[in-house]
Each structure stands twice: as C-alpha cells, then as structure tokens.
CSV table of N, CA and C in Angstrom, one decimal:
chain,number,residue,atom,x,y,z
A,1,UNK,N,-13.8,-37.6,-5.2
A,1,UNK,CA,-14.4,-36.6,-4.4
A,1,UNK,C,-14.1,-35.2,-4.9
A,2,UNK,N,-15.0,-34.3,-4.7
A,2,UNK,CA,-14.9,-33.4,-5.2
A,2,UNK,C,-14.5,-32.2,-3.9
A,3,UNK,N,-13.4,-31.6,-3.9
A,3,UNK,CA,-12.9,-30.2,-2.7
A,3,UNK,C,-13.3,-28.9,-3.2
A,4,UNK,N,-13.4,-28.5,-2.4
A,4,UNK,CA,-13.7,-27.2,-2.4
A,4,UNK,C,-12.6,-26.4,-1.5
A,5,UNK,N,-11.9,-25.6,-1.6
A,5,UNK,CA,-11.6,-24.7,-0.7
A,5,UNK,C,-11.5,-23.0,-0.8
A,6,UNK,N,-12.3,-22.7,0.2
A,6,UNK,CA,-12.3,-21.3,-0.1
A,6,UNK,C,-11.5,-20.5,1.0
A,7,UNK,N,-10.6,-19.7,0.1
A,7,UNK,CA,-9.5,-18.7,0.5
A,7,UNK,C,-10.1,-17.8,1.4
A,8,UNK,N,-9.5,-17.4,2.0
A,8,UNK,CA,-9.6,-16.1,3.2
A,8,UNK,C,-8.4,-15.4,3.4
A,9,UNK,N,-8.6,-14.3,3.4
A,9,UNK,CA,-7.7,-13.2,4.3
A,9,UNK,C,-8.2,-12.6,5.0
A,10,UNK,N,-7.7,-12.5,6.2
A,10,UNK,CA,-8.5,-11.5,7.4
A,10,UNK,C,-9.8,-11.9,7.5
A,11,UNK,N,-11.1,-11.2,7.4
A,11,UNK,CA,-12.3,-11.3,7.6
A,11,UNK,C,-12.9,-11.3,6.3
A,12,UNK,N,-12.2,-11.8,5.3
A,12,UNK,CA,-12.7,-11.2,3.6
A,12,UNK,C,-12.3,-12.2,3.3
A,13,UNK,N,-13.4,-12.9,2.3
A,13,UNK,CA,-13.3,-13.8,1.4
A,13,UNK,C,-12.4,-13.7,0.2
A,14,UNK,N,-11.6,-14.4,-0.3
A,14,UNK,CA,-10.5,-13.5,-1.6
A,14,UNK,C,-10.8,-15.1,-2.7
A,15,UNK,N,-11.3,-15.7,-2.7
A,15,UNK,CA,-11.7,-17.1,-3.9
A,15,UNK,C,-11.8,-18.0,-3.8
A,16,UNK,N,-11.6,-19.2,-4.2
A,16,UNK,CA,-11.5,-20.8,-4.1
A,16,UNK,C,-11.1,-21.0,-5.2
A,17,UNK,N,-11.0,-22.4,-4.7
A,17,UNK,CA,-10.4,-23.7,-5.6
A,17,UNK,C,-11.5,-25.1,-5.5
A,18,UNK,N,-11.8,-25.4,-7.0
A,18,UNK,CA,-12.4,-26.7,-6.7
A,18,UNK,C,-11.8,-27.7,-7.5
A,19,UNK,N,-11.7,-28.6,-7.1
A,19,UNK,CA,-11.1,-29.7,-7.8
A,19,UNK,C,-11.4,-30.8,-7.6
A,20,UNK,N,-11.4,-31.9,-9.1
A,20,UNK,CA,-11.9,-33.6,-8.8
A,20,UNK,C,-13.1,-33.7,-9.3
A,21,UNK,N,-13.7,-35.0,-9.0
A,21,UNK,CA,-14.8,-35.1,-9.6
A,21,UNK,C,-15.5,-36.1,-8.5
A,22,UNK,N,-16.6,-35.8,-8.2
A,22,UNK,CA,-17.6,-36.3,-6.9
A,22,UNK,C,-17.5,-37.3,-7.0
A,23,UNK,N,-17.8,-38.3,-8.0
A,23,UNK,CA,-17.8,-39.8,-8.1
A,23,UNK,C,-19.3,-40.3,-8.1
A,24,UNK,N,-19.9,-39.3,-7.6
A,24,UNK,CA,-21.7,-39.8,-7.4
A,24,UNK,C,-21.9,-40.4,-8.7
A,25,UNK,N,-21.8,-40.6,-9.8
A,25,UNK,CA,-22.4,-41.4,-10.6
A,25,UNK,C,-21.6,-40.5,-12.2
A,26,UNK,N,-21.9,-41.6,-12.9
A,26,UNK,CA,-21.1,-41.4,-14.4
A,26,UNK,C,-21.0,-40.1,-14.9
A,27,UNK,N,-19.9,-39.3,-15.9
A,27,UNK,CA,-20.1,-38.1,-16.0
A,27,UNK,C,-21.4,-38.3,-17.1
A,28,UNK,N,-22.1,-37.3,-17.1
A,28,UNK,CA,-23.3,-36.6,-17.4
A,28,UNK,C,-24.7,-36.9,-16.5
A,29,UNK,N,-24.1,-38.2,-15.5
A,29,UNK,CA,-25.4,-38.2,-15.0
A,29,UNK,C,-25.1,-37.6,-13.3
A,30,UNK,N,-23.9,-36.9,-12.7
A,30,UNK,CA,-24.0,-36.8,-11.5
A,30,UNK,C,-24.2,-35.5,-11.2
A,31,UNK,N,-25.6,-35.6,-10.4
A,31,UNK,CA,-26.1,-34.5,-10.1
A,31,UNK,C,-25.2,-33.4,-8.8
A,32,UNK,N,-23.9,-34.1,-8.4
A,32,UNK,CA,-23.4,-33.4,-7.4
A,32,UNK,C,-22.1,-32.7,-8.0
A,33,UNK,N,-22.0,-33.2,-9.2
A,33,UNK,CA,-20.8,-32.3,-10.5
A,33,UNK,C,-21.7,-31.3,-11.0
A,34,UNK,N,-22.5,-31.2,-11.2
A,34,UNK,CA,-23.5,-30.7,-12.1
A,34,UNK,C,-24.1,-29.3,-11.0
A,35,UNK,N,-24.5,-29.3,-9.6
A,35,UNK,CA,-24.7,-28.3,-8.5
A,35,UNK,C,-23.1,-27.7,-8.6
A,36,UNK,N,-21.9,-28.5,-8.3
A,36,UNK,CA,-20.9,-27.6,-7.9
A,36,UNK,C,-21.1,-26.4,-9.0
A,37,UNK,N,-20.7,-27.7,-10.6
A,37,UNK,CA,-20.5,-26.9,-11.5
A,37,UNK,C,-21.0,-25.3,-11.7
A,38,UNK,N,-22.5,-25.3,-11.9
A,38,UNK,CA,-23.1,-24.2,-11.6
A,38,UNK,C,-23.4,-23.6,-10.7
A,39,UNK,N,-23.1,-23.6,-9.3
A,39,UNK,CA,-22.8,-22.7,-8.8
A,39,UNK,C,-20.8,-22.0,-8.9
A,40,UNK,N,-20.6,-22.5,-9.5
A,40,UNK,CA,-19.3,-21.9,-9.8
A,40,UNK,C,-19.4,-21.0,-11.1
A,41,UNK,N,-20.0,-21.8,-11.9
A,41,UNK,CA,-19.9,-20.9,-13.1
A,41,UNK,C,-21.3,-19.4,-13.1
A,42,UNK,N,-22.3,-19.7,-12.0
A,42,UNK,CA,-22.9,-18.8,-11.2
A,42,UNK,C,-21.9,-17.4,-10.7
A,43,UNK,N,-21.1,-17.3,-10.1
A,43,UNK,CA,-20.4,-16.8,-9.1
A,43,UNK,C,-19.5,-16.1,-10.6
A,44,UNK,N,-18.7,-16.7,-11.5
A,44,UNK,CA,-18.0,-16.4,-12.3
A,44,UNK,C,-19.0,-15.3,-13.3
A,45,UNK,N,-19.8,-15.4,-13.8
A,45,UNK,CA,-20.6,-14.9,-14.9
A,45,UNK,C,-21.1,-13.4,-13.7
A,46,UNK,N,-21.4,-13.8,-12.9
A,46,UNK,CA,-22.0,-12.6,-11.4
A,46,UNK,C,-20.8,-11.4,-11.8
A,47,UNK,N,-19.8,-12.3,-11.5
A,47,UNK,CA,-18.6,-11.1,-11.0
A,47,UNK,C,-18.0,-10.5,-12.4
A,48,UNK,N,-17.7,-11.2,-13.7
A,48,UNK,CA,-16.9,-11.0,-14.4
A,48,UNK,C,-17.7,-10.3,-15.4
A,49,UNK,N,-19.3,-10.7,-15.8
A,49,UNK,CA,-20.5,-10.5,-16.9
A,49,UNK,C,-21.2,-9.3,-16.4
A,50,UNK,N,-22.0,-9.5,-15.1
A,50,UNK,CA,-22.7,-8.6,-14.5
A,50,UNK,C,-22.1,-7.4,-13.6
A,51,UNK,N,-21.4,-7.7,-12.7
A,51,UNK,CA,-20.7,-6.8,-12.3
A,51,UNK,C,-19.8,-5.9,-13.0
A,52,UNK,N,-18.9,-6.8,-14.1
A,52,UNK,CA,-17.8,-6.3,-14.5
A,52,UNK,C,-16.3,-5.8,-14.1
A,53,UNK,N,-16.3,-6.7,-13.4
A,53,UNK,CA,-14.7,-7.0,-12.9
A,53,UNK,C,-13.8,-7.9,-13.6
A,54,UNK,N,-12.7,-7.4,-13.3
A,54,UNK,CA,-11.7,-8.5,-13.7
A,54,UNK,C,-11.1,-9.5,-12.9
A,55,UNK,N,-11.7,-10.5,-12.8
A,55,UNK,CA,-11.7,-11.5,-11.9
A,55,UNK,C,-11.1,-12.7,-12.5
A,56,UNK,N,-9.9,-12.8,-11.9
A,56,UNK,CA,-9.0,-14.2,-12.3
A,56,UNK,C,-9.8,-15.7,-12.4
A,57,UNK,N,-9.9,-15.9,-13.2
A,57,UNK,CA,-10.1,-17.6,-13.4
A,57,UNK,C,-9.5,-18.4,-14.2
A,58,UNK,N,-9.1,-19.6,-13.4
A,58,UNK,CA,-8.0,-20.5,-14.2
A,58,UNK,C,-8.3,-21.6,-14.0
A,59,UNK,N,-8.9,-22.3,-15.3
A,59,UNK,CA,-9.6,-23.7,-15.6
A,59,UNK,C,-8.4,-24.2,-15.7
A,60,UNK,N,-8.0,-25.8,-15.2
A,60,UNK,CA,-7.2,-26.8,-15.3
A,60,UNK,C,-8.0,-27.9,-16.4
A,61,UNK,N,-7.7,-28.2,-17.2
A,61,UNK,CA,-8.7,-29.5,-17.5
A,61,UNK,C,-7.9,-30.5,-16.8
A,62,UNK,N,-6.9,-31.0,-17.0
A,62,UNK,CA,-6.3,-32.3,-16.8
A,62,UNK,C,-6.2,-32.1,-14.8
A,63,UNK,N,-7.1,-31.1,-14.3
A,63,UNK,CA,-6.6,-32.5,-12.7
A,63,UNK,C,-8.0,-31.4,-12.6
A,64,UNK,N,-8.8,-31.0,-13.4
A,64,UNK,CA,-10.3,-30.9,-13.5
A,64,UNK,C,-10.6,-29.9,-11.8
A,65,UNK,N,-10.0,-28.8,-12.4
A,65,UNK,CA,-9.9,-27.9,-11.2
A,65,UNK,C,-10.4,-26.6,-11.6
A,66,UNK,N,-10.9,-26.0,-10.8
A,66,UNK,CA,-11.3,-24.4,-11.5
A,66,UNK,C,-10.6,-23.5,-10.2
A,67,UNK,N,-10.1,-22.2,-10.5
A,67,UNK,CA,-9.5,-21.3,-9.4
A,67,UNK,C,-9.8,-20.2,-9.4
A,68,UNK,N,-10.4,-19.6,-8.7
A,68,UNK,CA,-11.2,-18.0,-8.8
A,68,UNK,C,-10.4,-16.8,-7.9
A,69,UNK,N,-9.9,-16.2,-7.9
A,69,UNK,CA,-9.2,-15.0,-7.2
A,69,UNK,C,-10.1,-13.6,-7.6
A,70,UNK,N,-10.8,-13.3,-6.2
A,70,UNK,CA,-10.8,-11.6,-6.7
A,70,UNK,C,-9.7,-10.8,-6.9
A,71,UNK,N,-9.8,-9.4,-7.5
A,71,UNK,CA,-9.1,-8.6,-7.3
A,71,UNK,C,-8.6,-7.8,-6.0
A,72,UNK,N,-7.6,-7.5,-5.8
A,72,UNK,CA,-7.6,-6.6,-4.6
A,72,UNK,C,-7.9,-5.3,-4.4
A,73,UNK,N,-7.9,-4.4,-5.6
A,73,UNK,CA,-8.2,-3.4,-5.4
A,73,UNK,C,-9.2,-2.7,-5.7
A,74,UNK,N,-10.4,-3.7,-5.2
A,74,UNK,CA,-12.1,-3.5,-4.9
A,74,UNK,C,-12.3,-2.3,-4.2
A,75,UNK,N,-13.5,-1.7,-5.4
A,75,UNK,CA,-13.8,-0.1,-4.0
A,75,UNK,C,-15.1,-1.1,-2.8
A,76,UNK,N,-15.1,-0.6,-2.2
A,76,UNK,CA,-16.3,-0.7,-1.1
A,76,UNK,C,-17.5,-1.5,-1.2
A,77,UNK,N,-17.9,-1.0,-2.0
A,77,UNK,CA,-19.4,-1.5,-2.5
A,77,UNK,C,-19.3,-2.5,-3.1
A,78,UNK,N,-18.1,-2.2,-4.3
A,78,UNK,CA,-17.9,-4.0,-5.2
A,78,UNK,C,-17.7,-4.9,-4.1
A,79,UNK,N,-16.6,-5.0,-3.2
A,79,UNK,CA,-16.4,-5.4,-2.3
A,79,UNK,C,-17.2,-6.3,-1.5
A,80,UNK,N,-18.0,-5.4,-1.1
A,80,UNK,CA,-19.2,-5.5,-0.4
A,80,UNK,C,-20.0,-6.6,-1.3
A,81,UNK,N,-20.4,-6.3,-2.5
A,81,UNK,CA,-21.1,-7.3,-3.5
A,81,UNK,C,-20.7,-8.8,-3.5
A,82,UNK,N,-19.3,-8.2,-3.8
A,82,UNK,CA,-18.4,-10.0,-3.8
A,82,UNK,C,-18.6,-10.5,-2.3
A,83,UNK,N,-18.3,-10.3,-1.6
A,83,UNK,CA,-18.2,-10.9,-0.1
A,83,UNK,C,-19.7,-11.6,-0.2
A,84,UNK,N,-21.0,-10.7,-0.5
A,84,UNK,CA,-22.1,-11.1,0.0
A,84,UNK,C,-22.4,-12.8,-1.6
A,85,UNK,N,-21.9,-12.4,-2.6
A,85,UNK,CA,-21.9,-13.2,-3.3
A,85,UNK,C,-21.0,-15.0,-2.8
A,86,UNK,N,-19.9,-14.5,-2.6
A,86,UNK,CA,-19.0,-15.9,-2.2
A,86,UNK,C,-19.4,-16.2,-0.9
A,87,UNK,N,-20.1,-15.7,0.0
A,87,UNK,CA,-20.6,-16.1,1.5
A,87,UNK,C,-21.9,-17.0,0.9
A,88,UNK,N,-22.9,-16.9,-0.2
A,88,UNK,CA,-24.1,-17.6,-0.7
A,88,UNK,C,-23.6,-18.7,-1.6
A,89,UNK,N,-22.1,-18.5,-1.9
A,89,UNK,CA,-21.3,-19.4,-3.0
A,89,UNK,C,-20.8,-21.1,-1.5
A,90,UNK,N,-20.6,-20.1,-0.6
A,90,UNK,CA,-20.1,-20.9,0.8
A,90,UNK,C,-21.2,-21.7,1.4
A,91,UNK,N,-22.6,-20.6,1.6
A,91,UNK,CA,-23.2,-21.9,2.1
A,91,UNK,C,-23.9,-23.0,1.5
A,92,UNK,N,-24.3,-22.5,-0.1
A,92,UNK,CA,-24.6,-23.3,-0.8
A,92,UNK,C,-23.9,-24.7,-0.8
A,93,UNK,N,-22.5,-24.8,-1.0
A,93,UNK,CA,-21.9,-25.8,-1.3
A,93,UNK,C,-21.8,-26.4,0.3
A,94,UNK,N,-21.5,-25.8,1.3
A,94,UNK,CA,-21.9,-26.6,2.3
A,94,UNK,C,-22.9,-27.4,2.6
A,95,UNK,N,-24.4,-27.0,2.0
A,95,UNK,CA,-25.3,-27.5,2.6
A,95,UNK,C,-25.3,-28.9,1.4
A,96,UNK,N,-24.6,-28.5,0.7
A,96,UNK,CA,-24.3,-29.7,-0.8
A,96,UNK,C,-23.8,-30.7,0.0
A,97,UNK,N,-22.8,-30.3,0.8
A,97,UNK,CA,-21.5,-31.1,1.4
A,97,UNK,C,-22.1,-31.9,2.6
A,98,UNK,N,-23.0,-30.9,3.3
A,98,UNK,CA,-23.7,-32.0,4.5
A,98,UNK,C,-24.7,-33.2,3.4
A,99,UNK,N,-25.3,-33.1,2.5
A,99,UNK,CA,-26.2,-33.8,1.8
A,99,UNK,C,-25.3,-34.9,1.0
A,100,UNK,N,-23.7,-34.9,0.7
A,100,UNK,CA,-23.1,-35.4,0.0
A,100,UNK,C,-21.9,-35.8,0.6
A,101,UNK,N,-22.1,-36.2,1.7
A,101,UNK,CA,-20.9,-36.2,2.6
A,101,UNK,C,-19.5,-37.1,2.0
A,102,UNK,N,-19.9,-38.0,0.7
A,102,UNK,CA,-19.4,-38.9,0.4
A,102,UNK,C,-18.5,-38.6,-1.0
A,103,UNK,N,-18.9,-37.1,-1.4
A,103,UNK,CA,-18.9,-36.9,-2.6
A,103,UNK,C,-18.1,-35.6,-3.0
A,104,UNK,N,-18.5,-34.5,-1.8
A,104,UNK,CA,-18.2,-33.4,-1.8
A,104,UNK,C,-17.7,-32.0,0.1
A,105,UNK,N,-16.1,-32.2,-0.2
A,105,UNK,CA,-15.8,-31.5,0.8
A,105,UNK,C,-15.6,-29.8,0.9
A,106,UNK,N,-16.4,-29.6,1.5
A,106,UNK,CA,-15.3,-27.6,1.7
A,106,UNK,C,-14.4,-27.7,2.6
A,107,UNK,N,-13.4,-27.2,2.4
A,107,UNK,CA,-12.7,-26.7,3.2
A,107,UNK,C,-12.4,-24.7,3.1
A,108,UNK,N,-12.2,-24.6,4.6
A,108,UNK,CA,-11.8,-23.3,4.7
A,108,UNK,C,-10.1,-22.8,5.3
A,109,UNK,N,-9.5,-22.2,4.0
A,109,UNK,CA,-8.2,-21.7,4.0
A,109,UNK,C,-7.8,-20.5,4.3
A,110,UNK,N,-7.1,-20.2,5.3
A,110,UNK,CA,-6.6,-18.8,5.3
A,110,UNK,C,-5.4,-18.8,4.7
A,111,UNK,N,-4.7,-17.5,3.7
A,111,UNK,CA,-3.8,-17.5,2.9
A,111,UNK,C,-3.3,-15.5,3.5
C-alpha cells in the first residue's frame, strides 16, 4: 500500500511524505503508482521549476519514499500559491484513495 501523509502546522500546509508501493498490479503496469507518482512530481516541478523556490526534496529509493518540505520563509503570495497548490495535491490523492481504498492511504499529520 501506498501512504501518503501530509504535514501541517497551524492552518498551513508545510509537505508530505509518500511511501511504498500500491500493489494494484506489477511495476509498470499500476495505474495507482503511476497517478501518485505524477501528481507528486506535478507539485515538485510547480514549486521548484515554475515558481522557483527552494523546496526540499528527498527521494529514498530503497523504502521507495519521496519527502517534500516547503520553505519557511515564504513571502505572502508564494505562500499563498503553495497552500492553493498542496490543498489540489490533497484532494487529488484523496479522491485516488476513496477510488483505491485497497491500495492507497492519506493520512493527515500535524508536526
């Protein structure tokens, strides 16, 4: 199964962690590794390519995990960007999770 958990402080989204692998079907053919995947590497390319931030990411290969942390010292508006970005990163994968109940969990952490 594949987790999801996405970090919180206060009322502000601050990253996630995903980790594992769905099990829905062999690697290259599981369409529920394949959604996480890109919407993660969606969110990564947003913030780090487009936007231009420096935004922590730290691939694990061996327990097949990805970890995303914003920065903290976001002015306003970036801020604003990210939040509205990882809240479409949140429901996406939720509505994954109700369709994949078997395959794919979020969880929500306050840190």
């Amino acid at each position: 199964m594949t987790t999801v958990t996405v970090f919180s402080e206060e009322d502000r989204l601050a990253g996630f962690e995903v980790s594992g692998h769905s099990g829905y079907a062999e690697s290259g053919a599981d369409i529920v590794c394949a959604a996480v995947t890109s919407a993660v590497r969606l969110v990564e390319c947003t913030l780090n390519d487009v936007l231009g931030l420096q935004v922590s990411v730290k691939v694990r290969e061996k327990d097949a995990s990805v970890h995303l942390k914003l920065p903290a010292n976001l002015g306003p508006d970036q801020d604003s960007l990210c939040q509205t970005l990882l809240a479409g990163f949140l429901v996406h994968l939720t509505s994954l999770a109700e369709e994949y109940p078997e395959n794919l969990l979020v969880l929500n952490m306050e840190v």
